[in-house]
Amino acid sequence: MELYDLRVNHLCNPLGYEMNKTVFSWKVKNAVGKKQEAARIRVGESENFETLIMDTGFLENLSSIASQVDVPLMPCKRYFWDVTVRTDKGEEAVSSVSWFETGKMDEAWHAEWITCDNQQKRHPIFKKKISLRGKVIRARLYICGLGLYEAFYENERIGEEYLTPYCNDYSEWVQYQTYDVTEKLQKEGMLSVLLGNGWYKGRFGFDNPSESGFYGDKWKLRAELSIEYEDGSKDIVGTDGSWRVERSNLTFSEIYDGEHRDDTLPKLPEEAAIVCEAEKGKLTARLSTPVTVHEQIKPKELIVTPNGETVLDLGQEFTGIFSLQVKEEKGTKIHIQTGEVLQNGNFYRDNLRTAKSEYVYISDGKEKNICPHFTFYGYRYVKIEGMEHLEKDDFTGLALYSEIPETGNVETGNPLVNQLISNIRWGMKSNFLDVPTDCPQRDERMGWTGDAQIFSAAATYLADTYSFYKKYLYDMACEQKTRGGKVPQVIPNFGKEGTSSVWGDAACIIPWNLYLFYGDQTILEEQFESMRSWVDYIRRTDQKNHCWRQEFHYGDWLALDHPTGGENGFLGGTDERFIADVSYAVSAGIVKKAAHILGLEKEEAEYGAVEKAQYEWIQQEYYTATGKCCIRTQTAQLLTLKYHLSENEEEARKMLRILLDESDGKLRTGFVGTPLLCKVLSENEMDDLAYELLLNEEFPGWLYEVKLGATTIWERWNSLDKNGCISGTQMNSLNHYAAGAVAEWIFRYAAGINMDETDISKAGFKAVKFTPRLNRTLGYAKASYESAMGLYACAWELEDETHVKVSVQVPFGGKAQLIIPEAEKSIFDDKENPMFADVRDGICYLTAGDYTVEYTIEKKPASYSIDTSMRKLLEQEEIKKFIGSMIPLETLPREFMPMSLRKLAVQFGGAQEEQLEQINEVLKKF
């Protein structure tokens, strides 16, 4: 029996994070027992727990997925903790010792904000000589530099993080980071801090093309170095007017435009630091998880293009920086540019719009490795000018993204689907750089709320996103407090003040998804006011005349079914007012459920009434007396089924099939419909359509871009045309993750690890429903998910046309229901197989353990009949020949393709029932 993955506030050994609450979690594996009977948490001042701060004793109600415990905390102090677990089989195990360390909390700073001459273009290095009085046993650096900073001791980098102190609304709050510098301070030396422009001071924002910063125009630094000696004495070195400033060789740094470095510049006289006014936003312990280098990517090819350009292809699009080994003559100018795609074999960057996305280096003649400090790029291709003898191994791409440990893996028997999964994962990595951005390469790179909420469930299958989204939601709540609950469409907003349904509903949907995945109600406690204030903002706007629906809404953004928009349009064909009304009801319902979990009875009743009234209005406004939705789009039918908006759901299913047939089995959905598409189809027993959509290799579809060489997810279904030509530059990114939301369906239905959203008592994956859905074209699917409870796994494989193997794994403490796909009832008679120890109504009820079954498939591959649509029938060449002998197919209008053969034969051929039956018998044989 082993205890693992010990965390405090969902972080492993957190140093200097905001800790208003302490939530402990752990997991168990290799136990004989099936579940936890009791647990005990100890917190002490040392690893041997000689001085205990807190001891819960053995309690039955300590939850391994989230136990919020009141621990009396002091500032700037490290605490040690462990957990002991007893199982239902009498086992007892003690974990290894973990730790967490508080930041300054409410302790006063012994440091002032300092600045320098901000007219000088060369970026400043603030420095202070550190003298020591003895052996250092503990040293911490508490630091915030604006816009961005990197700290060094004796020219050695402190920490591995990039782009600190990260991106948020600096007028509301500013983060400081804490670094353990004990090892570095074993000798005297120079503490130095290099500053760049970043989001705070540089050019950034959707509507901010100027060079001036949105939040500030001065470089600023506040730092406090706390030193403890072996004799018990202590020194504190804080920023003040005694610090000195020298000028670096960086002359330019911008998020969008890159960085300039000139190593030929002369050394300038040092300046005195200037004490300046405090930053407006509250200086707060960190929430952002570290942005670090996770992968090093070597170029696959060095290309000389038809235009004579020297271009490196790294083979994978990603977000990050690079390192480049250079040795050139003094004064040589090296110009580096990045791009996503080649056009006609040549380097291309027009879709980056105004973003220069470059690095300029002027050599001093010495051989060295150069690397950007204060920018990042979204790229696959690199054009390099000015290097006399470039070798491809001189360049290394460095992938930067926030700490989001991988939790989910899925693999199938289709290489294209596997590449799609890889593309989705890289799209997430590329855009999870402190803020969940829409894209990482052009002059945008902003935290659009719609993209974030659409992808949040898929992301949380792929990675541990709790802390990452927690910071984003804190940003969101800060923005709402000054806007009466309104959620700006971009967080942080950078002047983008508008809002919209679906986008603003991220305030409710993301925390609710986090609760479902992690089972920790802390996120609801922290975000409840944000959630409620968003719904209240809609209520005030809506009033009695339903004014909310009359505001601007993005609706089914980038859908393909707008009457005039076409393939390159923006708005979808589904009435934006309908989407706004439904989203309002959904968010009110989430607030109601959150209130129930938090024991807020008054609020539960209040928002339950809002939800009920809104759904009643929707049914009156958009549905006929027979329950038919008045909006004839794929997305409208998906919303109808997902939220049970009609009592006649069979009509919605029928209409959804018709609409998919009318579009040749292809999607027409956008931001609202696409995340629901395959999921709703499978929830309504239409797996055939879900798989057809997933496996479609033509435009529009997920595998269309895979076939064209995509390594991330595109913003548009036709970002490139079939010839690989970019479809436009106004709004066209090859690295957006929104459409990657299909990963949720792949985990839940294609592979079968399905959370039970209907029973909130099972939140945190206390229990799952294994719902694997077989597909002959896919061949097999296997997935694992390291949930809050532990590792769940589900796999199926078609060994041949008639035999299948299904395997599942349930973690310690977990439970599962398994629906074995396409199996005969006799399979449950095998009582020697533990999978069938508890079977009720054809469902296997499982506790912790590994289970496998091999069996013969009950159903044969889908057959055809006269009630099958013409589109489906004509996909089979043999059937097409047979029908062609009766019907002149070359004259059959395209709009008749969604009709069944029966309907056509009766309407236009006058076929009798006897003839129809004969045709039907022939079709069954195919």
XYZ file of N, CA and C in Angstrom, residues 596-769:
522
model
N -26.595 24.932 -3.465
C -26.995 23.703 -2.766
C -25.791 23.039 -2.107
N -24.695 22.938 -2.829
C -23.485 22.300 -2.298
C -22.939 23.080 -1.113
N -23.043 24.405 -1.183
C -22.511 25.257 -0.124
C -23.496 25.472 1.021
N -24.664 24.857 0.921
C -25.654 24.968 1.989
C -26.347 26.316 2.056
N -26.410 27.015 0.924
C -27.042 28.344 0.872
C -28.482 28.180 0.378
N -29.372 27.883 1.286
C -30.739 27.520 0.910
C -31.478 28.674 0.237
N -31.319 29.894 0.752
C -32.005 31.041 0.179
C -31.570 31.260 -1.263
N -30.261 31.223 -1.501
C -29.742 31.426 -2.856
C -30.122 30.276 -3.775
N -30.162 29.080 -3.242
C -30.577 27.928 -4.050
C -31.998 28.134 -4.569
N -32.887 28.563 -3.709
C -34.274 28.800 -4.109
C -34.365 29.966 -5.094
N -33.610 31.024 -4.822
C -33.667 32.221 -5.665
C -33.226 31.920 -7.095
N -32.089 31.279 -7.245
C -31.573 31.051 -8.597
C -32.250 29.857 -9.264
N -32.815 28.976 -8.446
C -33.646 27.923 -9.015
C -34.886 28.499 -9.678
N -35.448 29.538 -9.051
C -36.620 30.203 -9.634
C -36.255 30.929 -10.926
N -35.077 31.546 -10.949
C -34.613 32.208 -12.181
C -34.450 31.187 -13.300
N -33.822 30.067 -12.979
C -33.617 29.016 -13.975
C -34.950 28.516 -14.525
N -35.883 28.220 -13.635
C -37.185 27.678 -14.041
C -37.930 28.664 -14.937
N -37.964 29.931 -14.536
C -38.671 30.935 -15.326
C -38.032 31.107 -16.700
N -36.719 31.048 -16.737
C -36.026 31.234 -18.011
C -36.281 30.063 -18.961
N -36.285 28.860 -18.450
C -36.579 27.704 -19.300
C -38.023 27.747 -19.807
N -38.921 28.177 -18.961
C -40.313 28.296 -19.401
C -40.434 29.322 -20.529
N -39.738 30.430 -20.405
C -39.750 31.452 -21.452
C -39.183 30.893 -22.753
N -38.105 30.146 -22.668
C -37.477 29.564 -23.863
C -38.455 28.646 -24.578
N -39.155 27.828 -23.817
C -40.100 26.894 -24.434
C -41.261 27.636 -25.098
N -41.697 28.717 -24.506
C -42.777 29.509 -25.103
C -42.313 30.239 -26.356
N -41.103 30.735 -26.335
C -40.604 31.604 -27.397
C -40.087 30.840 -28.618
N -39.466 29.682 -28.382
C -38.721 29.039 -29.468
C -39.248 27.656 -29.859
N -40.321 27.188 -29.214
C -40.806 25.840 -29.496
C -42.299 25.866 -29.813
N -42.689 25.007 -30.750
C -44.094 24.907 -31.117
C -44.851 24.131 -30.040
N -46.152 24.069 -30.211
C -46.990 23.354 -29.245
C -46.651 21.875 -29.197
N -46.102 21.339 -30.292
C -45.722 19.922 -30.329
C -44.270 19.696 -29.913
N -43.582 20.763 -29.470
C -42.222 20.608 -28.966
C -41.136 20.708 -30.010
N -41.479 21.168 -31.202
C -40.481 21.275 -32.262
C -39.759 22.612 -32.151
N -38.419 22.569 -32.224
C -37.637 23.791 -32.145
C -37.824 24.603 -33.423
N -38.059 25.884 -33.259
C -38.329 26.740 -34.413
C -37.053 27.153 -35.151
N -35.905 26.799 -34.611
C -34.634 27.160 -35.246
C -34.038 25.903 -35.870
N -33.887 25.937 -37.162
C -33.518 24.726 -37.904
C -32.005 24.703 -38.162
N -31.236 24.494 -37.082
C -29.788 24.369 -37.216
C -29.300 23.215 -36.348
N -28.120 22.714 -36.666
C -27.541 21.642 -35.864
C -27.381 22.076 -34.414
N -26.877 23.283 -34.214
C -26.621 23.752 -32.856
C -27.908 23.892 -32.056
N -28.978 24.356 -32.672
C -30.249 24.491 -31.958
C -30.758 23.132 -31.486
N -30.619 22.113 -32.324
C -31.062 20.771 -31.926
C -30.168 20.217 -30.814
N -28.869 20.507 -30.888
C -27.952 20.049 -29.848
C -28.295 20.674 -28.506
N -28.579 21.975 -28.493
C -28.976 22.636 -27.252
C -30.292 22.087 -26.731
N -31.211 21.804 -27.639
C -32.504 21.226 -27.251
C -32.313 19.922 -26.500
N -31.445 19.059 -27.034
C -31.224 17.748 -26.424
C -30.365 17.846 -25.165
N -29.342 18.672 -25.206
C -28.441 18.770 -24.055
C -29.173 19.272 -22.821
N -30.021 20.270 -22.984
C -30.671 20.889 -21.829
C -32.152 20.544 -21.725
N -32.575 19.540 -22.496
C -33.938 19.013 -22.405
C -34.966 20.140 -22.499
N -34.848 20.911 -23.559
C -35.689 22.087 -23.744
C -37.059 21.752 -24.319
N -37.215 20.535 -24.793
C -38.487 20.134 -25.390
C -38.949 18.813 -24.800
N -40.250 18.655 -24.705
C -40.783 17.368 -24.268
C -40.779 16.353 -25.401
N -40.531 16.827 -26.602
C -40.517 15.954 -27.781
C -39.078 15.816 -28.273
N -38.247 15.126 -27.492
C -36.842 15.013 -27.851
C -36.632 14.117 -29.079
N -37.566 13.229 -29.346
C -37.432 12.382 -30.536
C -37.464 13.231 -31.799
N -38.253 14.295 -31.773
C -38.290 15.204 -32.912
C -36.942 15.885 -33.100
N -36.304 16.269 -32.006
C -34.985 16.909 -32.096
C -33.947 15.926 -32.623
N -34.015 14.679 -32.187
C -33.077 13.668 -32.702
C -33.266 13.471 -34.199
N -34.528 13.382 -34.584
C -34.836 13.183 -36.002
C -34.332 14.366 -36.825
N -34.576 15.580 -36.332
C -34.156 16.764 -37.063
C -32.634 16.861 -37.132
N -31.957 16.462 -36.064
C -30.497 16.496 -36.066
C -29.939 15.551 -37.124
N -30.549 14.368 -37.250
C -30.120 13.435 -38.301
C -30.369 14.031 -39.683
N -31.501 14.658 -39.857
C -31.825 15.256 -41.157
C -30.820 16.351 -41.501
N -30.529 17.193 -40.539
C -29.604 18.298 -40.797
C -28.201 17.793 -41.113
N -27.784 16.735 -40.436
C -26.469 16.174 -40.745
C -26.471 15.521 -42.127
N -27.567 14.878 -42.475
C -27.675 14.323 -43.826
C -27.640 15.429 -44.873
N -28.327 16.527 -44.597
C -28.362 17.630 -45.554
C -26.980 18.261 -45.768
N -26.115 18.117 -44.779
C -24.754 18.652 -44.925
C -23.759 17.544 -45.230
N -24.269 16.454 -45.842
C -23.419 15.322 -46.223
C -22.684 14.722 -45.035
N -23.351 14.700 -43.893
C -22.758 14.085 -42.715
C -21.679 14.920 -42.071
N -21.625 16.192 -42.406
C -20.560 17.053 -41.886
C -21.142 18.105 -40.944
N -20.294 18.543 -40.031
C -20.726 19.543 -39.057
C -20.863 20.912 -39.702
N -21.740 21.732 -39.120
C -21.894 23.134 -39.530
C -21.827 24.034 -38.298
N -21.352 23.476 -37.202
C -21.420 24.127 -35.903
C -20.233 25.048 -35.649
N -20.403 25.922 -34.640
C -19.345 26.831 -34.231
C -19.005 26.666 -32.760
N -18.704 27.768 -32.090
C -18.225 27.719 -30.714
C -19.236 27.083 -29.754
N -20.507 27.272 -30.002
C -21.522 26.726 -29.096
C -21.816 25.264 -29.415
N -21.992 24.960 -30.686
C -22.407 23.618 -31.066
C -21.293 22.588 -31.082
N -20.091 22.973 -31.490
C -19.025 21.992 -31.673
C -18.662 21.246 -30.396
N -18.523 21.921 -29.234
C -18.206 21.162 -28.022
C -19.289 20.168 -27.619
N -20.533 20.426 -28.038
C -21.651 19.550 -27.681
C -21.863 18.428 -28.686
N -21.367 18.595 -29.891
C -21.795 17.808 -31.030
C -21.689 16.303 -30.795
N -20.505 15.766 -30.718
C -20.345 14.319 -30.572
C -20.886 13.823 -29.238
N -20.724 14.646 -28.202
C -21.186 14.253 -26.868
C -22.701 14.054 -26.848
N -23.432 15.007 -27.386
C -24.894 14.910 -27.400
C -25.345 13.756 -28.295
N -24.661 13.560 -29.407
C -25.009 12.430 -30.280
C -24.885 11.112 -29.522
N -23.783 10.930 -28.797
C -23.605 9.679 -28.052
C -24.591 9.565 -26.901
N -24.906 10.684 -26.263
C -25.897 10.655 -25.177
C -27.269 10.267 -25.687
N -27.480 10.413 -26.993
C -28.774 10.083 -27.594
C -28.675 8.908 -28.551
N -27.720 8.011 -28.261
C -27.569 6.752 -28.989
C -27.372 6.959 -30.489
N -26.608 7.964 -30.838
C -26.278 8.198 -32.240
C -24.760 8.187 -32.432
N -24.150 7.125 -31.897
C -22.698 6.998 -32.007
C -22.236 6.924 -33.449
N -23.077 6.372 -34.314
C -22.684 6.258 -35.721
C -22.389 7.632 -36.311
N -23.215 8.619 -35.955
C -23.012 9.967 -36.468
C -21.806 10.625 -35.807
N -21.623 10.365 -34.511
C -20.477 10.954 -33.811
C -19.169 10.465 -34.416
N -19.090 9.164 -34.675
C -17.875 8.617 -35.264
C -17.692 9.091 -36.705
N -18.789 9.223 -37.433
C -18.684 9.724 -38.798
C -18.086 11.128 -38.810
N -18.497 11.951 -37.857
C -17.947 13.299 -37.762
C -16.475 13.276 -37.373
N -16.136 12.449 -36.384
C -14.744 12.374 -35.943
C -13.823 11.909 -37.066
N -14.270 10.923 -37.842
C -13.401 10.281 -38.824
C -13.464 10.936 -40.201
N -14.264 11.977 -40.332
C -14.349 12.679 -41.608
C -13.012 13.345 -41.948
N -12.477 13.051 -43.112
C -11.186 13.596 -43.534
C -11.329 14.769 -44.492
N -12.571 15.155 -44.766
C -12.815 16.260 -45.685
C -13.194 17.519 -44.900
N -13.141 18.644 -45.578
C -13.615 19.896 -44.983
C -15.139 19.874 -44.884
N -15.737 20.299 -43.759
C -15.078 20.683 -42.518
C -14.991 19.490 -41.568
N -13.887 19.356 -40.917
C -13.730 18.250 -39.987
C -12.365 18.260 -39.342
N -12.267 17.532 -38.233
C -11.026 17.529 -37.465
C -9.867 16.883 -38.230
N -10.160 15.841 -38.989
C -9.067 15.143 -39.677
C -8.675 15.824 -40.981
N -9.492 16.767 -41.449
C -9.128 17.535 -42.652
C -7.826 18.281 -42.396
N -7.731 18.943 -41.261
C -6.508 19.700 -40.975
C -5.342 18.772 -40.654
N -5.647 17.630 -40.051
C -4.582 16.647 -39.800
C -3.974 16.182 -41.120
N -4.829 15.902 -42.089
C -4.351 15.445 -43.403
C -3.497 16.511 -44.087
N -3.729 17.776 -43.752
C -2.964 18.864 -44.349
C -1.716 19.211 -43.536
N -1.383 18.357 -42.567
C -0.128 18.519 -41.844
C -0.199 19.330 -40.574
N -1.402 19.639 -40.074
C -1.524 20.427 -38.847
C -0.902 19.688 -37.669
N -0.270 20.426 -36.776
C 0.259 19.845 -35.538
C -0.367 20.498 -34.304
N -1.267 21.446 -34.518
C -2.104 22.027 -33.473
C -3.503 22.192 -34.071
N -4.431 22.733 -33.296
C -5.807 22.919 -33.758
C -5.959 24.295 -34.391
N -6.679 24.354 -35.497
C -6.871 25.614 -36.220
C -8.024 26.423 -35.628
N -7.965 27.733 -35.889
C -9.056 28.619 -35.491
C -10.294 28.385 -36.354
N -10.076 28.188 -37.641
C -11.175 27.972 -38.592
C -11.071 26.578 -39.184
N -12.218 26.049 -39.575
C -12.197 24.725 -40.215
C -11.438 24.768 -41.540
N -11.375 25.951 -42.145
C -10.659 26.092 -43.413
C -9.515 27.088 -43.301
N -8.805 27.076 -42.191
C -7.673 27.991 -42.054
C -6.725 27.851 -43.243
N -6.565 26.621 -43.719
C -5.895 26.370 -44.990
C -6.879 25.680 -45.916
N -6.788 25.984 -47.215
C -7.630 25.264 -48.164
C -6.971 23.935 -48.518
N -7.599 23.163 -49.371
C -7.112 21.818 -49.670
C -5.735 21.810 -50.315
N -5.320 22.958 -50.839
C -3.995 23.063 -51.441
C -2.949 23.595 -50.466
N -3.360 23.787 -49.212
C -2.427 24.289 -48.213
C -2.265 25.790 -48.224
N -3.136 26.500 -48.948
C -3.059 27.965 -49.008
C -3.904 28.572 -47.890
N -3.363 29.560 -47.211
C -4.073 30.170 -46.090
C -5.303 30.902 -46.609
N -6.422 30.750 -45.906
C -7.705 31.230 -46.426
C -7.933 32.716 -46.188
N -7.124 33.353 -45.368
C -7.282 34.776 -45.111
C -6.412 35.179 -43.952
N -6.188 36.475 -43.805
C -5.292 36.962 -42.749
C -5.994 37.840 -41.731
N -7.272 38.144 -41.935
C -7.969 39.028 -40.997
C -8.069 38.404 -39.618
N -8.397 37.124 -39.561
C -8.518 36.415 -38.291
C -8.301 34.939 -38.574
N -7.054 34.524 -38.540
C -6.746 33.165 -38.964
C -5.498 32.660 -38.249
N -5.733 31.837 -37.262
C -4.653 31.268 -36.464
C -4.611 29.763 -36.689
N -3.417 29.225 -36.732
C -3.267 27.777 -36.834
C -3.028 27.151 -35.467
N -3.282 27.915 -34.421
C -3.053 27.394 -33.071
C -4.093 27.948 -32.106
N -5.318 27.485 -32.263
C -6.436 27.766 -31.371
C -6.912 26.425 -30.809
N -7.340 26.382 -29.562
C -7.722 25.070 -29.028
C -9.223 24.824 -28.968
N -10.061 25.799 -29.286
C -11.503 25.679 -29.025
C -12.117 24.422 -29.640
N -11.841 24.178 -30.918
C -12.421 23.000 -31.568
C -11.854 21.703 -31.014
N -10.768 21.794 -30.251
C -10.209 20.618 -29.598
C -11.049 20.116 -28.449
N -12.165 20.803 -28.157
C -13.078 20.340 -27.108
C -13.594 18.936 -27.384
N -13.460 18.454 -28.613
C -13.886 17.091 -28.947
C -13.107 16.055 -28.132
N -11.970 16.437 -27.571
C -11.206 15.503 -26.741
C -12.031 14.995 -25.565
N -12.922 15.830 -25.060
C -13.784 15.390 -23.959
C -14.612 14.185 -24.391
N -15.202 14.267 -25.590
C -15.995 13.137 -26.083
C -15.114 11.917 -26.328
N -13.921 12.099 -26.821
C -13.030 10.964 -27.071
C -12.757 10.224 -25.770
N -12.495 10.959 -24.692
C -12.278 10.317 -23.395
C -13.551 9.655 -22.888
N -14.683 10.377 -22.981
C -15.899 9.915 -22.317
C -16.618 8.807 -23.063
N -16.605 8.843 -24.383
C -17.402 7.884 -25.144
C -16.571 7.005 -26.065
N -15.674 7.588 -26.846
C -14.866 6.740 -27.723
C -14.039 5.771 -26.882
N -13.384 6.281 -25.828
C -12.601 5.422 -24.949
C -13.418 4.938 -23.759
N -14.287 5.796 -23.213
C -15.257 5.302 -22.244
C -15.106 5.730 -20.803
N -14.196 6.660 -20.478
C -14.076 7.127 -19.087
C -14.997 8.331 -18.924
N -16.179 8.067 -18.426
C -17.256 9.048 -18.463
C -17.646 9.476 -17.055
N -17.473 10.758 -16.744
C -17.922 11.251 -15.443
C -19.448 11.265 -15.389
N -19.968 11.091 -14.199
C -21.418 11.109 -13.995
C -21.818 12.501 -13.518
N -22.273 13.349 -14.465
C -22.652 14.722 -14.122
C -23.990 14.798 -13.416
N -24.787 13.754 -13.495
C -26.143 13.810 -12.946
C -26.164 13.669 -11.433
N -25.112 13.097 -10.845
C -25.060 12.875 -9.400
C -23.870 13.646 -8.837
N -24.119 14.850 -8.300
C -23.013 15.684 -7.854
C -22.337 15.130 -6.610
N -22.942 14.142 -5.960
C -22.275 13.517 -4.813
C -21.057 12.709 -5.265
N -20.978 12.438 -6.568
C -19.854 11.670 -7.108
C -18.777 12.570 -7.715
N -18.906 13.877 -7.512
C -17.914 14.806 -8.055
C -16.525 14.451 -7.556
N -15.547 14.769 -8.375
C -14.182 14.398 -8.052
C -13.842 12.993 -8.487
N -14.651 12.441 -9.384
C -14.451 11.084 -9.899
C -14.480 10.051 -8.779
N -15.337 10.314 -7.786
C -15.576 9.267 -6.798
C -16.161 8.042 -7.484
N -16.865 8.287 -8.570
C -17.426 7.189 -9.360
C -17.486 7.619 -10.816
N -17.381 6.666 -11.718
C -17.493 6.955 -13.140
C -18.458 5.967 -13.779
N -18.833 6.312 -14.994
C -19.546 5.368 -15.850
C -18.625 5.018 -17.002
